Short mmCIF file of N, CA and C in Angstrom, two decimals:
data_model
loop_
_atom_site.label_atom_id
_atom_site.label_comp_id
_atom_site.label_asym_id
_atom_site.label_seq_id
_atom_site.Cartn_x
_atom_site.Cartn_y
_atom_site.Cartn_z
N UNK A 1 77.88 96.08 79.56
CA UNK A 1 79.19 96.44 79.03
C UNK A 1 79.57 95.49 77.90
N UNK A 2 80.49 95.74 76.87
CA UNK A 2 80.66 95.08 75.78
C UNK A 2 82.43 95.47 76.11
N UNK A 3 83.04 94.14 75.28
CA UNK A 3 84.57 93.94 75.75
C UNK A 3 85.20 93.72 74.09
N UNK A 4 85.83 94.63 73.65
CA UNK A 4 86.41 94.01 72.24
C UNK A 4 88.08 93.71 72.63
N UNK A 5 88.48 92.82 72.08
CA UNK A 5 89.93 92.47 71.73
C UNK A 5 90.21 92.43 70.38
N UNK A 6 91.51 93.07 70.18
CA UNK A 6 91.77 93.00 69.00
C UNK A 6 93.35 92.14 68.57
N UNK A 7 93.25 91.64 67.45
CA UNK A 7 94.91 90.33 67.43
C UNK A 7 94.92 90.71 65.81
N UNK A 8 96.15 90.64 65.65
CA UNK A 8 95.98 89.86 64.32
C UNK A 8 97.13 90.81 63.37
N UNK A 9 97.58 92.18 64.45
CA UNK A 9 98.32 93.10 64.02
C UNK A 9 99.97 92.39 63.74
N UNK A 10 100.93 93.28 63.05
CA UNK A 10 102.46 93.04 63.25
C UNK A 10 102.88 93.59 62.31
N UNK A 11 104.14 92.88 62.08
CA UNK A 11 105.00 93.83 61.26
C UNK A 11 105.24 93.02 59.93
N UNK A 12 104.69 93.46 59.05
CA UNK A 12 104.91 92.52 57.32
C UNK A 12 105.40 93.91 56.63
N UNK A 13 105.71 93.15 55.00
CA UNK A 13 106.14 93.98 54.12
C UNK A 13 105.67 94.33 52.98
N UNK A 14 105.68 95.49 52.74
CA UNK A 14 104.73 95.99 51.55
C UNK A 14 104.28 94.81 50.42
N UNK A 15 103.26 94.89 50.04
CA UNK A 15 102.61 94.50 49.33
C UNK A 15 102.19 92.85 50.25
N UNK A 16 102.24 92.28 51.22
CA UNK A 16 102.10 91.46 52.54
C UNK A 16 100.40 91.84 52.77
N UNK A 17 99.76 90.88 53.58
CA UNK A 17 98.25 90.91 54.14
C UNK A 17 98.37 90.22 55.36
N UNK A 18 97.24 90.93 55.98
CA UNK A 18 97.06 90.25 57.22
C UNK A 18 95.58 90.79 57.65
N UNK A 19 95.10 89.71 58.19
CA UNK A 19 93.96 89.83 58.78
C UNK A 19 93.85 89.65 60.73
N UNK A 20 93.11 91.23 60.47
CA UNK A 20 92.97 91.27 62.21
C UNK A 20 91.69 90.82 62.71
N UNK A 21 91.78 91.10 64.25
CA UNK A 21 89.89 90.28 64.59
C UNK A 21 90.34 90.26 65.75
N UNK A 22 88.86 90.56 66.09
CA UNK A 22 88.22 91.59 66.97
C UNK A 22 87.61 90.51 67.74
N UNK A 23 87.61 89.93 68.71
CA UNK A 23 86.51 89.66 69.83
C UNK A 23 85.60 90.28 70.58
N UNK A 24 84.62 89.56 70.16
CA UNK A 24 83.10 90.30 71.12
C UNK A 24 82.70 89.87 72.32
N UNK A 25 82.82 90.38 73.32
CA UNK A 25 82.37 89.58 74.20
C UNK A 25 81.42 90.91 75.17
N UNK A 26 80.00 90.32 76.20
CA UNK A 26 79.55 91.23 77.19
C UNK A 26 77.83 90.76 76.55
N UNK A 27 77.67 92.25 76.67
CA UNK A 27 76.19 92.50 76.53
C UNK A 27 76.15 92.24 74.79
N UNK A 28 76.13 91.55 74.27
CA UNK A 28 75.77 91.83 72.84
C UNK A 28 74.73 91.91 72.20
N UNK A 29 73.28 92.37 72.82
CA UNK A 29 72.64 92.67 72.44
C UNK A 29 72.78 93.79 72.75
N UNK A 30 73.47 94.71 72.56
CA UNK A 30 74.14 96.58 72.63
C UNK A 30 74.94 96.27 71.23
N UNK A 31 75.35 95.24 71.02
CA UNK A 31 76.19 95.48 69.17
C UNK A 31 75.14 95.34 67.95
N UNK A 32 74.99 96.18 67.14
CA UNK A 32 74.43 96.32 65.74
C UNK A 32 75.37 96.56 65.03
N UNK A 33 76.52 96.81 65.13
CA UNK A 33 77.41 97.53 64.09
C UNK A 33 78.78 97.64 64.71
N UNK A 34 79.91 97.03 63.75
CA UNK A 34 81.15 96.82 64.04
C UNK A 34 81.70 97.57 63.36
N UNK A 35 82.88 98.07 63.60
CA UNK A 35 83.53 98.73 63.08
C UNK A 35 85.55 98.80 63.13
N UNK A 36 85.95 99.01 61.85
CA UNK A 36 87.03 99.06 62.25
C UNK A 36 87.92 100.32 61.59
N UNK A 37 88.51 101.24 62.70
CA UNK A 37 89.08 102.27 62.47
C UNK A 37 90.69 102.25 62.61
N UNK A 38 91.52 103.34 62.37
CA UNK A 38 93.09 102.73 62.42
C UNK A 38 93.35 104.69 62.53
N UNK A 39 94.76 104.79 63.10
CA UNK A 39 95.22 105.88 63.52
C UNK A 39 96.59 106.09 63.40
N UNK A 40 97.35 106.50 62.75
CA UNK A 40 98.70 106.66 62.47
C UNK A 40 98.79 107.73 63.47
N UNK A 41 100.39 107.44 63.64
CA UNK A 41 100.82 108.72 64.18
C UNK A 41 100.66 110.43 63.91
N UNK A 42 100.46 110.89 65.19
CA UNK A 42 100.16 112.26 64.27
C UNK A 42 99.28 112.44 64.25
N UNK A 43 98.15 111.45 63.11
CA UNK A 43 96.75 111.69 62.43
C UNK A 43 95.92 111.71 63.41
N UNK A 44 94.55 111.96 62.91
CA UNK A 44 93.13 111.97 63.70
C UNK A 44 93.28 110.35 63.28
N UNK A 45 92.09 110.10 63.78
CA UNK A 45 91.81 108.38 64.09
C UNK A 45 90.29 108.56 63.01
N UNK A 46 90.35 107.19 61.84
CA UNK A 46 90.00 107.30 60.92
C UNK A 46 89.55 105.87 60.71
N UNK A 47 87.96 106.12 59.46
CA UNK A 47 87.42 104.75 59.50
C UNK A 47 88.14 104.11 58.09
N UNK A 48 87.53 102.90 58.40
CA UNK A 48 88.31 101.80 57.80
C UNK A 48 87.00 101.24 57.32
N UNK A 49 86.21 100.55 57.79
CA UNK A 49 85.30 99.83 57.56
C UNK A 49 84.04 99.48 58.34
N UNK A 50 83.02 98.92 58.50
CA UNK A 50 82.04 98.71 59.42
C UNK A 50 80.99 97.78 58.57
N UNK A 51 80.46 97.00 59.67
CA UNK A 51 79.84 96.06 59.29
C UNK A 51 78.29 95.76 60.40
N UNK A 52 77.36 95.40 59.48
CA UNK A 52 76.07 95.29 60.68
C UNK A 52 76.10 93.60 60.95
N UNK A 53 75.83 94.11 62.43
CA UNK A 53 75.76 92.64 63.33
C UNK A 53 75.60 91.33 62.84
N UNK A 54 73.70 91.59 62.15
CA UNK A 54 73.18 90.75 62.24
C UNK A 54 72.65 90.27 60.34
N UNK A 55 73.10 91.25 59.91
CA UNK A 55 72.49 91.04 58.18
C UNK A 55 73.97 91.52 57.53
N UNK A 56 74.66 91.61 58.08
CA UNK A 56 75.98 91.25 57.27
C UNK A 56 76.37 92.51 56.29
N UNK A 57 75.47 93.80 56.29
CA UNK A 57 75.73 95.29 55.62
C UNK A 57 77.17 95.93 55.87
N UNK A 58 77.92 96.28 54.84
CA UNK A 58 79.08 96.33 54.91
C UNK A 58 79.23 98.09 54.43
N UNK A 59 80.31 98.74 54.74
CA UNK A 59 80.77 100.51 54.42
C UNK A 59 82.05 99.94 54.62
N UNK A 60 82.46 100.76 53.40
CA UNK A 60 83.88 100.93 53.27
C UNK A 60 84.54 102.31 52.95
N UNK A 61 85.64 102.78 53.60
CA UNK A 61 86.28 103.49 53.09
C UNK A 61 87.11 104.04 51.60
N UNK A 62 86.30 103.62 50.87
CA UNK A 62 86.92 103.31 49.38
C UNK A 62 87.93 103.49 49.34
N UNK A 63 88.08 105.49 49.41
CA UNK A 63 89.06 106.29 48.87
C UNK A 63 90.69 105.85 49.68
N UNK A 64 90.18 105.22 50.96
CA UNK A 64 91.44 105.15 51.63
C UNK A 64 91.94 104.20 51.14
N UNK A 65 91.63 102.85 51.16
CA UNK A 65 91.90 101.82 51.33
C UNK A 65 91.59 100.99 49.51
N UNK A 66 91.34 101.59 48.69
CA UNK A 66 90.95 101.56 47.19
C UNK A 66 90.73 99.92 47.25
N UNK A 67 90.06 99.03 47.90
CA UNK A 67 89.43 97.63 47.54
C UNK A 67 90.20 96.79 48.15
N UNK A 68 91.08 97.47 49.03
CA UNK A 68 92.40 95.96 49.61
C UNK A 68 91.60 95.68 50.39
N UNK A 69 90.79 95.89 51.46
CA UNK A 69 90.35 95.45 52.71
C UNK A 69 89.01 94.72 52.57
N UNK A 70 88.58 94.06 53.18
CA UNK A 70 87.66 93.01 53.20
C UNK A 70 87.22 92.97 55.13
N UNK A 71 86.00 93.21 55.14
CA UNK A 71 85.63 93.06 56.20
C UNK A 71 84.75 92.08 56.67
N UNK A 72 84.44 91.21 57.80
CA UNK A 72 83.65 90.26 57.92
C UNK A 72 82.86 90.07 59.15
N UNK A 73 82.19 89.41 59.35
CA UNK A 73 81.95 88.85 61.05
C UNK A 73 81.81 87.41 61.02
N UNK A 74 81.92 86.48 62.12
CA UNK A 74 81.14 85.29 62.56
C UNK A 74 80.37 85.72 63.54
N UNK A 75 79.64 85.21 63.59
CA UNK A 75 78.67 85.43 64.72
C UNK A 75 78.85 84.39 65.45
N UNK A 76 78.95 82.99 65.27
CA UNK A 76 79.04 81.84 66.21
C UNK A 76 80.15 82.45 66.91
N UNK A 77 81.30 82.52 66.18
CA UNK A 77 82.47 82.81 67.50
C UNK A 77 82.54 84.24 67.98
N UNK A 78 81.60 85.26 68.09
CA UNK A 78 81.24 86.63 67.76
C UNK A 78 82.31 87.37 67.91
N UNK A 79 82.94 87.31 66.79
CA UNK A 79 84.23 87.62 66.18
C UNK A 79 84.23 88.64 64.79
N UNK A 80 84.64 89.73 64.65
CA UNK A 80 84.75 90.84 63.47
C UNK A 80 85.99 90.85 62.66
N UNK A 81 86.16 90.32 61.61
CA UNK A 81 87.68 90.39 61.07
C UNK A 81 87.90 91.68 60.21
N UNK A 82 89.21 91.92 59.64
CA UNK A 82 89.77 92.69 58.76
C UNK A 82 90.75 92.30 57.95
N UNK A 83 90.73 91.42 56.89
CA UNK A 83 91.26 91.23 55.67
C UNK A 83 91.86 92.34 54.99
N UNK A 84 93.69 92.40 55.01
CA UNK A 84 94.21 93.78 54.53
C UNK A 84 94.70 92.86 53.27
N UNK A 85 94.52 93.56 52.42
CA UNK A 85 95.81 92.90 51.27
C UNK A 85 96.44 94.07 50.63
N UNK A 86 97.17 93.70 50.14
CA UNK A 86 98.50 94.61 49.16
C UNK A 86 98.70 95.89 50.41
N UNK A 87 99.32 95.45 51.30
CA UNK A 87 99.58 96.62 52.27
C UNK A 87 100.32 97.08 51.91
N UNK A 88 100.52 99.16 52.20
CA UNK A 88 101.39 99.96 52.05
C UNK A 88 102.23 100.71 53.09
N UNK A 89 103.06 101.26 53.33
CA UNK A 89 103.68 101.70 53.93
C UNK A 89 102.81 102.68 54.95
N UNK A 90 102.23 103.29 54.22
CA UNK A 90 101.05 104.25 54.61
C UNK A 90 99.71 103.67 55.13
N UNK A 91 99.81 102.51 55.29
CA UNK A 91 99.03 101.51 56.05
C UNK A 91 99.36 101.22 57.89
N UNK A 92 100.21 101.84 57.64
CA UNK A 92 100.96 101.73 59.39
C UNK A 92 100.07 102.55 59.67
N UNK A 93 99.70 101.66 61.25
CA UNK A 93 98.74 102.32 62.05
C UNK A 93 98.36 102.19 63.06
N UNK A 94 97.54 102.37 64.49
CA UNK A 94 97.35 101.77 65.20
C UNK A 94 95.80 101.61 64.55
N UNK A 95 95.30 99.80 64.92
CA UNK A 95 93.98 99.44 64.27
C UNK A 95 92.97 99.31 65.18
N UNK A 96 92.04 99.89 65.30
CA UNK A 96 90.81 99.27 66.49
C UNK A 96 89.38 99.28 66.10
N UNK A 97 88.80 98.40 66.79
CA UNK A 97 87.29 98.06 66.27
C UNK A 97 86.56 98.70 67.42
N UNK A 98 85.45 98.71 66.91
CA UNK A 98 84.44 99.48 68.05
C UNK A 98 83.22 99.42 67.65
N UNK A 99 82.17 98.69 68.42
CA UNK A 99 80.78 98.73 68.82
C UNK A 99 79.77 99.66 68.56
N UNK A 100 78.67 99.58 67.93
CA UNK A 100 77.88 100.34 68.52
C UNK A 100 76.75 99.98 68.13
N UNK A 101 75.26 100.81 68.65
CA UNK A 101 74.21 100.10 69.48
C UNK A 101 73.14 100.04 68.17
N UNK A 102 73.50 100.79 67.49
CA UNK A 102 72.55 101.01 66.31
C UNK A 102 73.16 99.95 64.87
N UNK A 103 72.56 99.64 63.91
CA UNK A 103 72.64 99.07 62.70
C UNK A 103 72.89 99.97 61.57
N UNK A 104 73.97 101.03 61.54
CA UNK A 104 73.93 102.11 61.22
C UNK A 104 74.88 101.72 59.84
N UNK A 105 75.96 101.22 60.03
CA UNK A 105 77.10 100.57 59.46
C UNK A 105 77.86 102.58 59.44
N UNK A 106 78.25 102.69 60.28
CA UNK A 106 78.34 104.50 60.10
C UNK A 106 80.07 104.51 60.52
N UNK A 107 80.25 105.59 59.30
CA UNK A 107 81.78 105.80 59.44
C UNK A 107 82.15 106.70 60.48
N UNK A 108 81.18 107.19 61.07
CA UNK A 108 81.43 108.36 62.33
C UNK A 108 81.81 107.70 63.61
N UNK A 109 82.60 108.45 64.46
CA UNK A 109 83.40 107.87 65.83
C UNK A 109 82.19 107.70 66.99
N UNK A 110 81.19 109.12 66.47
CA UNK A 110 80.50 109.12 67.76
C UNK A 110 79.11 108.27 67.77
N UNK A 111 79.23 107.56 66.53
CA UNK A 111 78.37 106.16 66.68
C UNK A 111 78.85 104.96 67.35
N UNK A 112 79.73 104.97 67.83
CA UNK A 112 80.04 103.67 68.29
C UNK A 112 80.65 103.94 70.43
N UNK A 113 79.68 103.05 70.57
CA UNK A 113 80.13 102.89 72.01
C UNK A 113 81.25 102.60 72.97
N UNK A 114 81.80 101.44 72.10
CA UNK A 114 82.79 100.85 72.51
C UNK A 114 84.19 100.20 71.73
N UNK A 115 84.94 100.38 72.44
CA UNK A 115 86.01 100.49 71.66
C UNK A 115 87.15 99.80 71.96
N UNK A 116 88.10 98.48 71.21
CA UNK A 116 88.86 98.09 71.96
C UNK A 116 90.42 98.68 71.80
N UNK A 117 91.35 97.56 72.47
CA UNK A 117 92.54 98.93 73.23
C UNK A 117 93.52 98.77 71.82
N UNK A 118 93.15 98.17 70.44
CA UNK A 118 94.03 98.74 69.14
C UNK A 118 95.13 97.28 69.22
N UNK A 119 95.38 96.96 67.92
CA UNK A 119 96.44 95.98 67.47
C UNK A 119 96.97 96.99 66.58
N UNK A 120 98.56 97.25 66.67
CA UNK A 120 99.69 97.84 65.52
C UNK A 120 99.83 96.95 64.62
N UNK A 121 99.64 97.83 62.94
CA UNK A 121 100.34 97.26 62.44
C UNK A 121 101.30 98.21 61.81
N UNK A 122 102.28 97.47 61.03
CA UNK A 122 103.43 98.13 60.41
C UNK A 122 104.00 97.35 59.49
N UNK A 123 103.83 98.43 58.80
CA UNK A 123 104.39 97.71 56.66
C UNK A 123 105.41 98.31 56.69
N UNK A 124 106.42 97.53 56.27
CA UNK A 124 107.82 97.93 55.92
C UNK A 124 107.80 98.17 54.43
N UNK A 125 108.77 99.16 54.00
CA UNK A 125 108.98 99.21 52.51
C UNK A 125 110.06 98.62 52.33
#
């Protein structure tokens, strides 16, 4: 089993950054590929970014997120971050990272195994 936590969410104001992160903890030789997705109200639940384990291969959502976000890992503290900058209103979301077993760096849901229980954030205008 693999255990993610996620921190790092809250409430800032437009054009404001914040970086979230993800704890890894369990079997981690089941993680190749991190990922971080976010879900507004309403919406389907949508990628954000993803990153491989062990060689540091990065996917981004361009079109969504047009270059604000920055994604990372440590591996010593096996930890996945998300660097937001120039947040928008339309950035409100619920945020969650999620696992999976392959080195895929893949924007699809049904690549990833595991999933943790989401940090909110919320941009005020």
């Amino acid at each position: 089993q693999v255990h993610l936590v996620e921190s790092g969410g809250g409430l800032v104001q437009a054009g404001g950054s914040l970086r979230l992160s993800c704890a890894v903890s369990g079997r981690l030789a089941r993680v190749h590929t991190m990922g971080w997705f976010r879900q507004a109200p309403g919406k389907e639940r949508e990628f954000v970014a993803a990153i491989s384990w062990s060689g540091g291969v990065t996917n981004y959502a361009d079109s969504m997120m047009e270059g604000r976000v920055t994604i990372s890992r440590d591996n010593a503290k096996n930890t996945v971050y998300l660097q937001m900058n120039s947040l928008k209103p339309e950035d409100t979301a619920g945020y969650y990272c999620a696992a999976g077993p392959r080195a895929v760096v893949s924007p699809f849901e049904q690549e990833y195994d595991y999933w943790g229980q989401g940090t909110q954030v919320t941009v005020s205008s």
